[in-house]
Short mmCIF file of C-alpha atoms and ligand atoms in Angstrom, two decimals:
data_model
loop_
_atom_site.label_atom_id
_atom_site.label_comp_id
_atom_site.label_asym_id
_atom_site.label_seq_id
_atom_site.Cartn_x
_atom_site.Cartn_y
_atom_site.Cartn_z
CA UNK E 1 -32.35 -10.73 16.24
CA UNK E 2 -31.15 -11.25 12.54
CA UNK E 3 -33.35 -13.75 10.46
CA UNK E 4 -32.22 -17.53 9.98
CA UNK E 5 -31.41 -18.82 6.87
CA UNK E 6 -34.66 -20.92 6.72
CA UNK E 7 -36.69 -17.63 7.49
CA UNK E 8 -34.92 -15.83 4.80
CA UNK E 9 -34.88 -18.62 2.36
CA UNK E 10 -38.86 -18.34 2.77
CA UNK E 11 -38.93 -14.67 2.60
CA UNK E 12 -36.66 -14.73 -0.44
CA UNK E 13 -37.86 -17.29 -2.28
CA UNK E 14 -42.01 -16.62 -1.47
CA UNK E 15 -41.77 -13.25 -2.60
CA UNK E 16 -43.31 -11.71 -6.16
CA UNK E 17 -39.94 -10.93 -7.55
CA UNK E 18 -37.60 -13.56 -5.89
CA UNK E 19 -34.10 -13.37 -4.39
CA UNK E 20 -31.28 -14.78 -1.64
CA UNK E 21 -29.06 -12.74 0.32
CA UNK E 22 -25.56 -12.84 -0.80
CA UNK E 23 -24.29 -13.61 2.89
CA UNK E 24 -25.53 -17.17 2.14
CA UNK E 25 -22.82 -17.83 -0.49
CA UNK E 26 -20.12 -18.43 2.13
CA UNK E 27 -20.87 -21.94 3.52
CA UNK E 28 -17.96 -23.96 3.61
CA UNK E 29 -18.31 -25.05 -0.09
CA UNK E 30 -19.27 -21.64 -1.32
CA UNK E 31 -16.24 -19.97 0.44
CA UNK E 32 -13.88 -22.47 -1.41
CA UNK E 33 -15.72 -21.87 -4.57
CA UNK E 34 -14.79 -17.91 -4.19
CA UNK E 35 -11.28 -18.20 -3.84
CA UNK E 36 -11.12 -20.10 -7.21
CA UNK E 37 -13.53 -16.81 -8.39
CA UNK E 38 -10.54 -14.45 -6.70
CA UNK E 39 -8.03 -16.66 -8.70
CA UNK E 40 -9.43 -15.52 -11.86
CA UNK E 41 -7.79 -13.63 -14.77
CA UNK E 42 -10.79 -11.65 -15.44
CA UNK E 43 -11.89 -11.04 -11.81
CA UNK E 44 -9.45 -8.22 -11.58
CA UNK E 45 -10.53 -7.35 -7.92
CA UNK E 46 -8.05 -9.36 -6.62
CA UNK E 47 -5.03 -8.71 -8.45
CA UNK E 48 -5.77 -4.48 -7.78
CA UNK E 49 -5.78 -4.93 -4.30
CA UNK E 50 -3.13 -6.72 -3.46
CA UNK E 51 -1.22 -4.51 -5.43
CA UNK E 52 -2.34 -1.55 -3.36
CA UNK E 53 -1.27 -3.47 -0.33
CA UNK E 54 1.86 -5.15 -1.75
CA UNK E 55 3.37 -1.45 -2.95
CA UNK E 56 1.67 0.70 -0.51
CA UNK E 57 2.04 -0.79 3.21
CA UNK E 58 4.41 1.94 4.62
CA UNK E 59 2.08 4.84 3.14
CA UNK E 60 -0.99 3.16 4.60
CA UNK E 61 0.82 2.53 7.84
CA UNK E 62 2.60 5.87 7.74
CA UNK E 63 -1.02 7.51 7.45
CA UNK E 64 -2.86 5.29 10.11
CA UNK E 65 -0.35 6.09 12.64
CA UNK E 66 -0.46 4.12 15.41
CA UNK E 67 2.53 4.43 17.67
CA UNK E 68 1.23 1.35 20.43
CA UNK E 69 0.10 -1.92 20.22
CA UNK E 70 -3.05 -2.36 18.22
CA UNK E 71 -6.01 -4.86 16.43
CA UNK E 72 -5.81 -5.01 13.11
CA UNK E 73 -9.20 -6.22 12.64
CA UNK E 74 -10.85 -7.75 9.61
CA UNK E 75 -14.59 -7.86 8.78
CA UNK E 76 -14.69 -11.02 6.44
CA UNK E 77 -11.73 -11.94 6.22
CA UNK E 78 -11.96 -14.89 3.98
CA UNK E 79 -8.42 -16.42 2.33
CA UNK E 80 -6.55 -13.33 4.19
CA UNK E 81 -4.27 -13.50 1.02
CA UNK E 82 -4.50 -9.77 0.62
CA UNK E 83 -3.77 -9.13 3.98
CA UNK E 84 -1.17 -11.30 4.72
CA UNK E 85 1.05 -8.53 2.40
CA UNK E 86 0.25 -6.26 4.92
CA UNK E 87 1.01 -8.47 7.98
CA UNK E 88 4.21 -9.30 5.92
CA UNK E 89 5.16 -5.60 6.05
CA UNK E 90 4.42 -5.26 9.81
CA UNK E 91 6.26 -8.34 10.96
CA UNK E 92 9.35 -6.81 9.02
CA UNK E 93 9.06 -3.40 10.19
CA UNK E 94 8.96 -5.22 13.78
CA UNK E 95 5.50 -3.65 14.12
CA UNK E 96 3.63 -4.68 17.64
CA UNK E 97 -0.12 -5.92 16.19
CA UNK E 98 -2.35 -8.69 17.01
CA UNK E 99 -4.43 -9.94 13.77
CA UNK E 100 -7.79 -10.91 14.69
CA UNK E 101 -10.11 -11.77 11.78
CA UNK E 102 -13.38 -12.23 11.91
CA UNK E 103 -15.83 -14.18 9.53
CA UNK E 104 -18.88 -16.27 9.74
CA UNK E 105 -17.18 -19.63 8.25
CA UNK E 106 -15.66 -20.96 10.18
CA UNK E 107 -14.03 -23.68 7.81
CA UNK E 108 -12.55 -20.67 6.57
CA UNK E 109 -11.07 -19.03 9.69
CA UNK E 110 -9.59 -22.71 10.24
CA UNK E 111 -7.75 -22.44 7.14
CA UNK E 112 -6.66 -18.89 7.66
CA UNK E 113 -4.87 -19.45 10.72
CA UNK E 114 -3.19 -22.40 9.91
CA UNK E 115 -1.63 -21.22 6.43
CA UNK E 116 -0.92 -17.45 8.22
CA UNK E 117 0.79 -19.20 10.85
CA UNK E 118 2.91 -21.23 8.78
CA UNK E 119 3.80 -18.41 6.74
CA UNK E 120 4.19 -15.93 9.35
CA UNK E 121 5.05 -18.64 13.18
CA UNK E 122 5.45 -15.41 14.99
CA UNK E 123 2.36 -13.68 14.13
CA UNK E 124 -0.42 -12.92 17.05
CA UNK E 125 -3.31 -14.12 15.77
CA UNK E 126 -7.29 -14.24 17.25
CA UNK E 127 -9.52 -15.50 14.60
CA UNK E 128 -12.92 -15.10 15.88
CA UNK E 129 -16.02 -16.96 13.92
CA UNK E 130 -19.68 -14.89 13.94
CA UNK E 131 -21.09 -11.96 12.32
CA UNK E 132 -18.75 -9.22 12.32
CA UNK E 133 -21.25 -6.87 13.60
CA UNK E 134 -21.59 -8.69 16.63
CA UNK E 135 -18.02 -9.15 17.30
CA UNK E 136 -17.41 -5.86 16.56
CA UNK E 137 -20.04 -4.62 19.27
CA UNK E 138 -18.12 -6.78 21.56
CA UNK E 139 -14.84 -5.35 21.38
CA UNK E 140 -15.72 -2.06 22.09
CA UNK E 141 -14.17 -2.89 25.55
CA UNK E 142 -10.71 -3.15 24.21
CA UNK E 143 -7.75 -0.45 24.87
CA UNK E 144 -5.80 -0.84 22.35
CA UNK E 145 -6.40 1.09 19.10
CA UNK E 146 -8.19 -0.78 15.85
CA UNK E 147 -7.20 -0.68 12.55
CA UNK E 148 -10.18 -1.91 10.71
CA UNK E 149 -10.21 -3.52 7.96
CA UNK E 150 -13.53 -4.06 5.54
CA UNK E 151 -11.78 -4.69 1.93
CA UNK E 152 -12.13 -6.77 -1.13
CA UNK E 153 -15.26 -4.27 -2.09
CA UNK E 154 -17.56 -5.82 0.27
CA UNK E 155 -19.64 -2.65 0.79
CA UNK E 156 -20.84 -3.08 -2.60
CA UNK E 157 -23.25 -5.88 -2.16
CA UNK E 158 -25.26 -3.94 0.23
CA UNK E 159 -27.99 -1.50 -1.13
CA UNK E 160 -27.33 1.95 -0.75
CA UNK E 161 -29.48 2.06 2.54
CA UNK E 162 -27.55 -1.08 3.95
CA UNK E 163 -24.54 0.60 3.13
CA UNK E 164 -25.31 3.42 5.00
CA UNK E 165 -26.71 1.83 8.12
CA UNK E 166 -23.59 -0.61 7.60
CA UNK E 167 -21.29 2.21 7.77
CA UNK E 168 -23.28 4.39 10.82
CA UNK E 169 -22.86 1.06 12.83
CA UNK E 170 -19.11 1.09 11.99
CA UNK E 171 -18.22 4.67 13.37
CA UNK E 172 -20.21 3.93 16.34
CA UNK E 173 -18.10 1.39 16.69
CA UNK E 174 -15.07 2.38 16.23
CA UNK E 175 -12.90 3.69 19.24
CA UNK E 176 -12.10 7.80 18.80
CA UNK E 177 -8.37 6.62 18.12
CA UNK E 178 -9.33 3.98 15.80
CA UNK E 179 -9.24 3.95 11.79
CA UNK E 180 -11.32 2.07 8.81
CA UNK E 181 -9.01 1.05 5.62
CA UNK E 182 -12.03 -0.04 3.43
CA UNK E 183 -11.51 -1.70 -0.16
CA UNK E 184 -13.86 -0.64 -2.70
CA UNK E 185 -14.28 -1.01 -6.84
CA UNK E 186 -14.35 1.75 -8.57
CA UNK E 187 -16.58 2.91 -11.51
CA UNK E 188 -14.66 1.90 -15.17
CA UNK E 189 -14.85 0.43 -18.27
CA UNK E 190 -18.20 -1.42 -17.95
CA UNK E 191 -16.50 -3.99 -20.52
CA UNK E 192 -13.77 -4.99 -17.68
CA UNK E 193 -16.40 -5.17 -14.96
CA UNK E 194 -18.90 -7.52 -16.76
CA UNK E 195 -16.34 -9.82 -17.39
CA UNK E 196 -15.45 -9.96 -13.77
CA UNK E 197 -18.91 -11.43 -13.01
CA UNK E 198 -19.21 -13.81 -15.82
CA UNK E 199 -16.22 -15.78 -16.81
CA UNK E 200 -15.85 -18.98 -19.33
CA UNK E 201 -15.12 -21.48 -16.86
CA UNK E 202 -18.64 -21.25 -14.95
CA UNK E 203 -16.92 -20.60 -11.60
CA UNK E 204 -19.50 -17.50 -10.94
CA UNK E 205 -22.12 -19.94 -12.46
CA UNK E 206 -21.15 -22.64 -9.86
CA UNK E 207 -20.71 -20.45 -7.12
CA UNK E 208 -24.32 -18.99 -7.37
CA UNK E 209 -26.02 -22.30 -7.96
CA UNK E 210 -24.08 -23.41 -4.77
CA UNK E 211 -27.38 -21.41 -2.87
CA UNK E 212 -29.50 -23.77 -4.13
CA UNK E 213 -27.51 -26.71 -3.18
CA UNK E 214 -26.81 -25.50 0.15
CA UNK E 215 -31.28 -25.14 0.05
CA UNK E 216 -30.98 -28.86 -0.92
CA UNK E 217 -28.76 -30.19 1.73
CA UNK E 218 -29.65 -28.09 5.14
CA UNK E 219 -33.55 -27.61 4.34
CA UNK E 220 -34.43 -30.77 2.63
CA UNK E 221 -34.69 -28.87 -0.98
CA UNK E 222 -35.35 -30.58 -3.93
CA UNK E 223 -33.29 -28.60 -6.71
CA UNK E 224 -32.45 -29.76 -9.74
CA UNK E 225 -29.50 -27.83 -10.62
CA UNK E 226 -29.26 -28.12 -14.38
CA UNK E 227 -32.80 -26.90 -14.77
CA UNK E 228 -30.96 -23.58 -13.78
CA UNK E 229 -28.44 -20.91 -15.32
CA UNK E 230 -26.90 -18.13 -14.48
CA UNK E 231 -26.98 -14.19 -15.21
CA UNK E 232 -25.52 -11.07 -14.47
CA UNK E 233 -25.26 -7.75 -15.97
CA UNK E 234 -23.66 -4.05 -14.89
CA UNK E 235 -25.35 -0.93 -15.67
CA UNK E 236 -22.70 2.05 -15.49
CA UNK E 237 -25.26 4.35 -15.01
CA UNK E 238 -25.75 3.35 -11.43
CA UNK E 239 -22.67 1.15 -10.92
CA UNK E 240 -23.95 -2.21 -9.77
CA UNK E 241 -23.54 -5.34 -10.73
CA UNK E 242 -26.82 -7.55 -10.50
CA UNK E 243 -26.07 -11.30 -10.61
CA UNK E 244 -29.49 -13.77 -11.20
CA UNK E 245 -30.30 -17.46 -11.11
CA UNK E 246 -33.02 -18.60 -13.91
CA UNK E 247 -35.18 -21.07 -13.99
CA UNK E 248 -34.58 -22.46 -17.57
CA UNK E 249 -37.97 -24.24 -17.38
CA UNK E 250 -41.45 -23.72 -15.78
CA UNK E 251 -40.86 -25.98 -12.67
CA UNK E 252 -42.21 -26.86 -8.97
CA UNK E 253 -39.68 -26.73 -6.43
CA UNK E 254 -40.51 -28.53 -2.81
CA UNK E 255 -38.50 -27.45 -0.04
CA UNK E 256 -39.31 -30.09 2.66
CA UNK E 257 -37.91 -28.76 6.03
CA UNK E 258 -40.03 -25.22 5.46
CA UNK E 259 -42.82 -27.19 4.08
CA UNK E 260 -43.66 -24.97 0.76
CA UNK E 261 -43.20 -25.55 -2.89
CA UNK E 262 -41.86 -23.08 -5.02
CA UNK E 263 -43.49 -22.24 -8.34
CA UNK E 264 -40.98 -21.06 -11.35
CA UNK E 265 -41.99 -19.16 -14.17
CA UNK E 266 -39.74 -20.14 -17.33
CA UNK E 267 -37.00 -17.39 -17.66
CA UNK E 268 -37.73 -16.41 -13.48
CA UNK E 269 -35.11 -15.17 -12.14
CA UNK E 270 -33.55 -15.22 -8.10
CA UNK E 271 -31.50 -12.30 -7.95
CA UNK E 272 -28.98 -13.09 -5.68
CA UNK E 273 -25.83 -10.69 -5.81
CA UNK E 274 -25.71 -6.68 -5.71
CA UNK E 275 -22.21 -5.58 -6.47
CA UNK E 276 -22.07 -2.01 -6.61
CA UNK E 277 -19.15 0.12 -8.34
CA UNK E 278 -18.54 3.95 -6.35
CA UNK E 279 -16.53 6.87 -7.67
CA UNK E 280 -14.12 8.46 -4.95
CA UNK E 281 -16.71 11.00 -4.41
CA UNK E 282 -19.70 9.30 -3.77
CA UNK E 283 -17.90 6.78 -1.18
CA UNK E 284 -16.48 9.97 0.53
CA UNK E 285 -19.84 11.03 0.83
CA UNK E 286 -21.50 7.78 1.82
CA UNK E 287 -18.73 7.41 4.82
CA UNK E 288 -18.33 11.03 5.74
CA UNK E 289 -22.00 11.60 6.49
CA UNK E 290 -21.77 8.90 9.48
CA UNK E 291 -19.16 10.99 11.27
CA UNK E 292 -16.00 9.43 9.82
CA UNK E 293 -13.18 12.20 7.97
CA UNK E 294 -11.01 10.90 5.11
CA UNK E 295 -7.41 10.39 5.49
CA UNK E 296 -6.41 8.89 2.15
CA UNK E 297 -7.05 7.12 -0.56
CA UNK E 298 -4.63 4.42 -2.10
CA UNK E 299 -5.15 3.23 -5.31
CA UNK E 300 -3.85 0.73 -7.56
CA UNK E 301 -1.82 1.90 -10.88
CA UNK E 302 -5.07 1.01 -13.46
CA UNK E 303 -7.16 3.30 -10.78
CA UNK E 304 -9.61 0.33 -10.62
CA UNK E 305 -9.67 -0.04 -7.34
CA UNK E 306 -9.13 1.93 -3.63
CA UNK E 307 -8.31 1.76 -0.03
CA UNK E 308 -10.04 4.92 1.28
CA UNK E 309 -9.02 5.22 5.04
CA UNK E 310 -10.64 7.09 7.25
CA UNK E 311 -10.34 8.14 10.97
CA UNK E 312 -13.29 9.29 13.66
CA UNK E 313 -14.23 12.94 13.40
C1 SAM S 1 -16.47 -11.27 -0.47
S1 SAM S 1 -15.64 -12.26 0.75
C2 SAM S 1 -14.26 -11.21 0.99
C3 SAM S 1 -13.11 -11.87 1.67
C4 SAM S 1 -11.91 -10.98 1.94
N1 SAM S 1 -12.27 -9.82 2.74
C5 SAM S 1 -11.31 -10.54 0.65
O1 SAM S 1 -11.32 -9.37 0.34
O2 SAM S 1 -10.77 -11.40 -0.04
C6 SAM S 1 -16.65 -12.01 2.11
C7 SAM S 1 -16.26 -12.77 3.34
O3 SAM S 1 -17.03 -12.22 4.40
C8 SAM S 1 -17.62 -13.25 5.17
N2 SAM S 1 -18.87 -12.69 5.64
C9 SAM S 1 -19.94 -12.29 4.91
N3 SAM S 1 -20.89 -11.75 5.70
C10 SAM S 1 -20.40 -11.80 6.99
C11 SAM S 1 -20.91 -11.39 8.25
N4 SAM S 1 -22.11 -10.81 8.36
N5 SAM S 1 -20.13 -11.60 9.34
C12 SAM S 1 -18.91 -12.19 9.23
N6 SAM S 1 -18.39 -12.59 8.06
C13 SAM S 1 -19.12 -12.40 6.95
C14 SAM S 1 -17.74 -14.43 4.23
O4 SAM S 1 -17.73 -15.67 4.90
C15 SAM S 1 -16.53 -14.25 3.30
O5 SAM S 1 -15.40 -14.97 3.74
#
């Protein structure tokens, strides 16, 4: 059984060198606060991406395929906005799919389907709301061939050991016919990447502090939010991103519904956000050792960013 929020809150917060788990950004509120994050200049993820899909949808499709019905399935599937180029090119090519994304908001599933099906009436659509893994589990009982999709560089907030285990549940997963598209953010200019994790406007700022608000309103925390700031930093050396709230002040926090207070240090941080940059090589090994074979990899013109799909061995 995976831990509740209040469990890992405790775990997270009661430990020597705190920290939340990123999962925990997406409530409703968080989730809208990310799109404004994708709608940044700086935040360059985005932009790549869609690009890829945009410019490359018969190359991708030429290379998964599929010549039957099949799921094109998405693990966190958020805003959809860089899939719905992809479902644009399907619906025109006549292209017999059903979409069915998956994610645990389910504010933002809501919104999905309603602006995909005004955009697209005809489109078959099964949003499902839950943890992907467990979704994923279920539909091993389905004929019909998957195209999965795990993009906008979500592998990179696990841990290299998450990642892997993320990925060995994935293959055993997947169907033999089915394939994995996965997005992921390659290593660059460490200039551009900081600046995609800290812009001007305080949107990452906002969107991190959001944990402790959500804290406030679902376990009875007392968080004062301006006695807090915001930090992240990349080290090319390793690729990741590490994003930190800090306690701008030695302070007592109570958290009523888990009945602890929570001592801050001045300058303590929570780290709250892994974000790791890969190199083509290293994700080919990372995915390849759990029993998956590259196909292709599609990247965008900058080479910041690739779709790396890959079929069952
Ligand atoms: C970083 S966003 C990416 C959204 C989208 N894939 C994109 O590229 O724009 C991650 C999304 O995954 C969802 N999510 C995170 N962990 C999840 C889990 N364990 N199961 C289902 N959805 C999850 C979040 O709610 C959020 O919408």
């Amino acid at each position: 059984m995976e831990n509740t929020f209040s469990e890992d809150v405790l775990d997270g917060l009661m430990a020597t060198n705190k920290s939340l788990k990123s999962k925990y950004f997406y409530d409703d509120n968080g989730s809208r606060i990310f799109q404004d994050i994708m709608n940044l200049e700086s935040y360059y993820l985005t932009n790549c991406e869609l690009e890829i899909f945009r410019e490359q949808a018969q190359d991708i499709f030429d290379a998964v395929n599929f010549d039957t019905h099949f799921n094109l399935i998405e693990l966190g599937a958020g805003d959809g906005l860089k899939t719905s180029a992809l479902i644009a090119y399907l619906l025109l090519k006549k292209i017999d799919f059903t979409y069915i994304p998956i994610d645990i908001s389910q504010e933002a599933n809501n919104i999905l389907k309603e602006d995909l099906l005004k955009k697209f009436p005809t489109l078959k659509i099964k949003a499902k709301t839950g943890d992907y893994f467990e979704i994923l589990a279920e539909m091993q009982q389905e004929n019909d061939p998957a195209l999965v999709l795990f993009i906008g560089s979500n592998i990179g907030n696990y841990t290299e050991a998450a990642a892997a285990n993320l990925i060995s549940l994935m293959s055993q997963y997947l169907k033999s016919k089915d394939k994995l598209l996965i997005g992921v953010d390659l290593k660059k200019n460490p200039v551009v990447v900081s600046k995609a994790y800290n812009d001007d406007e305080g949107i990452t700022k906002a969107f991190n502090l959001n944990l402790l608000k959500r804290i406030n309103t679902e376990l009875s925390g007392e968080f004062n939010l301006a006695n807090f700031d915001f930090y992240s930093f990349y080290n090319p050396q390793n690729g990741e991103v590490r994003s930190y709230i800090v306690s701008l002040v030695k302070q007592t926090v109570r958290i009523g519904k888990l009945s602890v207070d929570i001592e801050f240090r001045k300058g303590e941080t929570i780290w709250t956000e892994l974000s790791k940059k890969y190199d083509h090589e290293e994700l080919e090994e990372l995915i390849e050792s759990k029993g998956l074979v590259l196909i292709n990899h599609f990247v965008d013109r900058k080479n910041y960013f690739t779709d790396s799909l890959f079929s069952k061995k």
